[in-house]
């Protein structure tokens, strides 16, 4: 099979300050579907066009941010193989037992040099996208809010992005799709990595403090849906960071905004398809503004400094 | 690397009745970029967002149709391995020397039970998409006509689609994404197969005559671009088969139309992303109309009978 | 004031075969808002972005069709003046008392030579579009189904379209925006008339039988909304006549479909703005197909024969 | 005829610092069509879907800004009548002879209390929109750049916006569609006026300095065209002020940007249709941010201070 190894981002566990307020936000405004709560009080959600049990888990805490970000892999044999690959790169791994996350199999957890906790897993209960597998309609009837179609990727901030990249490339076969160079023309300020044909499945920005979340991104189908999402933010007094606009990097069309706890989220559409015979695109320091915000062509301070 | 093996459809060689008229059509109306002519008089074209030398080759002949359809594979080692896999399935393969197609490496050619000639190759000259690899713009300035972004897939008609499917699955690791069943509920009328995360890279319909082309498809980015393509067809008196409309299968948004020789082409956008942990979608005979044309919800005779 | 006289189509009363089934269709599928029922059992509806009480009235009857089509005029003085203008053209008028239609003032009713009952009125209760007049949002939260924004125009079939045109032009200051000529190059097959800056407020096709409705049209904002409407039709097994496609006439983007009683409806977007210094556009008989269905470039029999 | 009096904005004369550079910008980037130059060296342009000779006139000067803004009226009788109406309001009028502007009849010129020069005229040579009046296509083939469809409206800054409003309402029958109130809840900060069914044909913001131009606006058909315009700005290093975004006022979808001389321009789509029986919408001071920029929900300094 042409798609093997690590398939895609599968789940993200976010910290929120008020779980009930957040549940309302993620279901009514973002339009995720509630998928249950566990004994710890964590709340589970899936986007409508995802087939697995849940992709977003919210945990109440006293500060916002990302607990961990997990990738689904092809099967259990792949999970074992990739764990060995991580260990061969000197990465310490931990097994989290099946069921610790609802409807989810055993996970291999590890920490990357940027200070983030990543996970791999092979099983999560398939619940379908609500359309069925026989004569499905094009979309379901019960959509709410922005009605994002899937949890798509995240952008993480931390110090040693080179070390993290090395692990993702060497142990997990991620590929470097785009990069932004610092003024020296050598050092990467930011890197976008893929494990599939998406222009990015995960990305990193060099940053002094480890383990930070810049944003968690959700996919929409069209530029008109991005507009509709922006309208919904306005109607619900959601704090918008920037957008609607285009990224130079990946060409995606985007809005950044904040959940009630201050976690930055993105809804976006577009971006090109990536294949392993493609070359890495480079953005130079003098054009980093255009790379990040293609229309404004300049970074705002918030982009580089506000993380959770 | 998660994407391995067969990467994507890479080239299609079509027969046309009048090569000069066809060159004008494929460049001015479809908006492909001319990529050269060879000593045999064949004309080469690429879509603007493709990076390789050419994806469409036109050959003048006395009847329309598809000479062959080729897939790019990851590398030469993969090419050798896949050829062995084909032979292990009892498929006779032939090596076409590098350079027989302009800017293209050695090809492994074979015939599938539906009577179509397929090819694999590992090398084609990379010419880029015109945007460069440093600080690229979102799209180039010199677009013409419909400005399709890539040659995407084809739908082929022939008798033994089960045999063809078996080879693509077993030797080349294609996966079955959607299928339409005949009245008996058992026999497949049509099958859509992928080698990537696309909802289809190639598809087949059961048909009495072997080796037939139903359509060759080109990708657009948006539903508004599909409308624009339909307008361009009208302005250029291109024969439209059906559309703009939606397919139930893959959810794609589409128009079918004919080139001056009678080869059916498609411009489309949309369609979901496929992952190897997804289940095959089935369309039953009573809903085949909705499966093919989601809005009209009935097949027209042309869809089942007109092939080239 | 630059806009005077007849302002716009204000209401249409349709006959339906089963009022309860129709109420469900017009609210859940078309997405109109219920505005009440009167003592006769008639059901009233408004589109969400209309400000007046109701624009569609359904009356149960044993055959489908249009009872009458009414235009709102600027004020009572205008109503009186226009009635005199009608009488000056030899048109017999009738006054329908205020309140005969819910929330509607006195109406001037008359019959045009194509056999249709038209009305003028100056008052209808203003209920607003749900967004308020202070710091309004861009759209309301409680939209359903296709969520059409307004009842926009109708196309009527009848014999003497020249006579009807003469009355609308001379007595009511309508203007002829587009016309389709028959084979003789002289006779009008179809005419599109405006009373505002819309490309059409009402249209007529020459037809043997008087008083027939071809379609009643509802406006959407975008081509993506037209697609969404087509999807909703499919999901609800609504009979689609044609579309999504473009009209050559007015350039509008459209779908025709049928309500449960067989009344043809249209949802559309687009079309140019008309000003009184613009010339009438003419479609010749050999290009009538392109004029009506810009992409297919041929009429289907249904367009010319199926009316209610 | 329902549309009478003042029909629409017809022409705007802008001052530019370098006429040759500006000609390149207005044709290649904005996509206007060159319509000639006069003996004074002024350059004339029309948008593709306008029918009259020219809507934008550029005059080289040592500072940017608006020389005058002209409205087309129904006919010469209307022109005379409206001039009398202006004089009855105490407005001094001047007749500019036919031919002073290329292809334009006699103009009635007057100054409003905000310090702007406005004009009325009844005749401008009709050249058509390039599609012809018989069997026209939906759009022409030779579009360039953003390909704006028409010069649509302007927003002007000056001190006595009440005085200007009074003249436009009383003498020219403009209507007040939307208004923004200052903190006192009484004084208008900004007013949007229409002479047609557009949500605005001209608008004013209260400002210390008279005769200033905030922006001249050009229409596009869709939100995707607005995105494409933003991309074109980026590709051509055009200074973008804000957008793509939505206005709360009129609901329009917009980008503001600057021509090479510093004149702010807008490309936009959308906005509701206005009828004379609609009520004025009011924006309160605390929601002025949302009124102007619906997504960001706050004004930037540039909006209120940078004018030409």
PDB file of C-alpha atoms in Angstrom, chain C residues 34-135:
ATOM      1  CA  UNK C  34     -43.685  30.493   8.481  1.00  0.00           C
ATOM      2  CA  UNK C  35     -45.604  33.750   8.851  1.00  0.00           C
ATOM      3  CA  UNK C  36     -49.033  32.510   9.839  1.00  0.00           C
ATOM      4  CA  UNK C  37     -52.237  31.011   8.450  1.00  0.00           C
ATOM      5  CA  UNK C  38     -55.491  32.774   7.734  1.00  0.00           C
ATOM      6  CA  UNK C  39     -59.118  31.842   8.177  1.00  0.00           C
ATOM      7  CA  UNK C  40     -59.208  30.380   4.655  1.00  0.00           C
ATOM      8  CA  UNK C  41     -56.431  27.999   5.644  1.00  0.00           C
ATOM      9  CA  UNK C  42     -53.849  29.705   3.494  1.00  0.00           C
ATOM     10  CA  UNK C  43     -50.259  29.427   4.780  1.00  0.00           C
ATOM     11  CA  UNK C  44     -47.927  32.472   4.679  1.00  0.00           C
ATOM     12  CA  UNK C  45     -44.141  32.511   4.447  1.00  0.00           C
ATOM     13  CA  UNK C  46     -41.296  34.962   4.123  1.00  0.00           C
ATOM     14  CA  UNK C  47     -37.689  34.524   3.043  1.00  0.00           C
ATOM     15  CA  UNK C  48     -35.266  35.440   5.785  1.00  0.00           C
ATOM     16  CA  UNK C  49     -33.837  38.621   4.272  1.00  0.00           C
ATOM     17  CA  UNK C  50     -37.191  40.086   3.367  1.00  0.00           C
ATOM     18  CA  UNK C  51     -38.578  42.748   5.696  1.00  0.00           C
ATOM     19  CA  UNK C  52     -42.295  42.464   4.936  1.00  0.00           C
ATOM     20  CA  UNK C  53     -44.737  40.034   6.528  1.00  0.00           C
ATOM     21  CA  UNK C  54     -44.923  37.405   3.793  1.00  0.00           C
ATOM     22  CA  UNK C  55     -43.960  36.845   0.172  1.00  0.00           C
ATOM     23  CA  UNK C  56     -45.337  33.375  -0.497  1.00  0.00           C
ATOM     24  CA  UNK C  57     -48.875  32.264   0.207  1.00  0.00           C
ATOM     25  CA  UNK C  58     -49.935  28.652  -0.307  1.00  0.00           C
ATOM     26  CA  UNK C  59     -53.551  27.722  -0.956  1.00  0.00           C
ATOM     27  CA  UNK C  60     -54.721  24.123  -1.085  1.00  0.00           C
ATOM     28  CA  UNK C  61     -56.447  23.296  -4.367  1.00  0.00           C
ATOM     29  CA  UNK C  62     -56.964  20.389  -6.721  1.00  0.00           C
ATOM     30  CA  UNK C  63     -54.378  21.550  -9.216  1.00  0.00           C
ATOM     31  CA  UNK C  64     -51.081  23.414  -8.904  1.00  0.00           C
ATOM     32  CA  UNK C  65     -50.328  26.851 -10.299  1.00  0.00           C
ATOM     33  CA  UNK C  66     -50.256  30.552  -9.540  1.00  0.00           C
ATOM     34  CA  UNK C  67     -53.313  32.361  -8.213  1.00  0.00           C
ATOM     35  CA  UNK C  68     -51.788  35.821  -8.425  1.00  0.00           C
ATOM     36  CA  UNK C  69     -48.492  37.714  -8.315  1.00  0.00           C
ATOM     37  CA  UNK C  70     -48.289  41.036  -6.504  1.00  0.00           C
ATOM     38  CA  UNK C  71     -45.942  44.022  -6.667  1.00  0.00           C
ATOM     39  CA  UNK C  72     -45.297  46.444  -3.856  1.00  0.00           C
ATOM     40  CA  UNK C  73     -45.468  50.104  -4.887  1.00  0.00           C
ATOM     41  CA  UNK C  74     -43.943  53.112  -3.182  1.00  0.00           C
ATOM     42  CA  UNK C  75     -47.023  54.432  -1.391  1.00  0.00           C
ATOM     43  CA  UNK C  76     -50.777  54.852  -1.560  1.00  0.00           C
ATOM     44  CA  UNK C  77     -50.573  57.855  -3.852  1.00  0.00           C
ATOM     45  CA  UNK C  78     -48.518  55.773  -6.252  1.00  0.00           C
ATOM     46  CA  UNK C  79     -51.048  52.970  -6.025  1.00  0.00           C
ATOM     47  CA  UNK C  80     -53.850  55.299  -7.028  1.00  0.00           C
ATOM     48  CA  UNK C  81     -51.828  56.807  -9.832  1.00  0.00           C
ATOM     49  CA  UNK C  82     -50.806  53.430 -11.239  1.00  0.00           C
ATOM     50  CA  UNK C  83     -54.388  52.189 -11.112  1.00  0.00           C
ATOM     51  CA  UNK C  84     -55.397  55.163 -13.228  1.00  0.00           C
ATOM     52  CA  UNK C  85     -52.567  54.354 -15.585  1.00  0.00           C
ATOM     53  CA  UNK C  86     -53.817  50.799 -15.955  1.00  0.00           C
ATOM     54  CA  UNK C  87     -57.323  52.011 -16.648  1.00  0.00           C
ATOM     55  CA  UNK C  88     -55.949  54.443 -19.214  1.00  0.00           C
ATOM     56  CA  UNK C  89     -54.546  51.403 -21.006  1.00  0.00           C
ATOM     57  CA  UNK C  90     -57.970  49.824 -21.000  1.00  0.00           C
ATOM     58  CA  UNK C  91     -57.197  47.449 -18.175  1.00  0.00           C
ATOM     59  CA  UNK C  92     -60.060  46.716 -15.816  1.00  0.00           C
ATOM     60  CA  UNK C  93     -58.960  46.909 -12.188  1.00  0.00           C
ATOM     61  CA  UNK C  94     -60.472  45.617  -8.982  1.00  0.00           C
ATOM     62  CA  UNK C  95     -59.812  46.673  -5.403  1.00  0.00           C
ATOM     63  CA  UNK C  96     -59.229  43.877  -2.912  1.00  0.00           C
ATOM     64  CA  UNK C  97     -59.823  45.144   0.598  1.00  0.00           C
ATOM     65  CA  UNK C  98     -57.049  45.524   3.122  1.00  0.00           C
ATOM     66  CA  UNK C  99     -56.698  42.447   5.302  1.00  0.00           C
ATOM     67  CA  UNK C 100     -57.929  39.983   2.696  1.00  0.00           C
ATOM     68  CA  UNK C 101     -54.297  38.906   2.702  1.00  0.00           C
ATOM     69  CA  UNK C 102     -52.815  38.878   6.186  1.00  0.00           C
ATOM     70  CA  UNK C 103     -50.935  42.035   7.156  1.00  0.00           C
ATOM     71  CA  UNK C 104     -51.501  43.516   3.698  1.00  0.00           C
ATOM     72  CA  UNK C 105     -53.201  46.749   2.670  1.00  0.00           C
ATOM     73  CA  UNK C 106     -55.646  47.322  -0.129  1.00  0.00           C
ATOM     74  CA  UNK C 107     -54.659  45.725  -3.433  1.00  0.00           C
ATOM     75  CA  UNK C 108     -55.346  46.713  -7.007  1.00  0.00           C
ATOM     76  CA  UNK C 109     -55.923  43.550  -8.988  1.00  0.00           C
ATOM     77  CA  UNK C 110     -55.971  43.195 -12.750  1.00  0.00           C
ATOM     78  CA  UNK C 111     -55.632  40.541 -15.425  1.00  0.00           C
ATOM     79  CA  UNK C 112     -53.057  40.796 -18.184  1.00  0.00           C
ATOM     80  CA  UNK C 113     -53.547  39.445 -21.739  1.00  0.00           C
ATOM     81  CA  UNK C 114     -51.449  36.347 -20.985  1.00  0.00           C
ATOM     82  CA  UNK C 115     -54.211  35.420 -18.564  1.00  0.00           C
ATOM     83  CA  UNK C 116     -52.384  36.070 -15.313  1.00  0.00           C
ATOM     84  CA  UNK C 117     -53.736  37.893 -12.295  1.00  0.00           C
ATOM     85  CA  UNK C 118     -51.375  40.614 -11.115  1.00  0.00           C
ATOM     86  CA  UNK C 119     -51.696  42.916  -8.137  1.00  0.00           C
ATOM     87  CA  UNK C 120     -50.308  46.151  -6.783  1.00  0.00           C
ATOM     88  CA  UNK C 121     -50.308  47.176  -3.140  1.00  0.00           C
ATOM     89  CA  UNK C 122     -48.653  49.852  -1.041  1.00  0.00           C
ATOM     90  CA  UNK C 123     -48.695  48.382   2.445  1.00  0.00           C
ATOM     91  CA  UNK C 124     -47.594  45.184   4.095  1.00  0.00           C
ATOM     92  CA  UNK C 125     -46.637  44.918   7.717  1.00  0.00           C
ATOM     93  CA  UNK C 126     -42.906  45.327   8.197  1.00  0.00           C
ATOM     94  CA  UNK C 127     -41.541  42.638  10.466  1.00  0.00           C
ATOM     95  CA  UNK C 128     -37.836  43.009   9.669  1.00  0.00           C
ATOM     96  CA  UNK C 129     -35.289  40.439   8.606  1.00  0.00           C
ATOM     97  CA  UNK C 130     -34.483  39.243  12.100  1.00  0.00           C
ATOM     98  CA  UNK C 131     -31.221  41.177  12.358  1.00  0.00           C
ATOM     99  CA  UNK C 132     -32.623  44.369  13.815  1.00  0.00           C
ATOM    100  CA  UNK C 133     -31.852  47.939  12.810  1.00  0.00           C
ATOM    101  CA  UNK C 134     -29.091  48.617  15.350  1.00  0.00           C
ATOM    102  CA  UNK C 135     -25.648  47.009  14.937  1.00  0.00           C
TER     103      UNK C 135
END
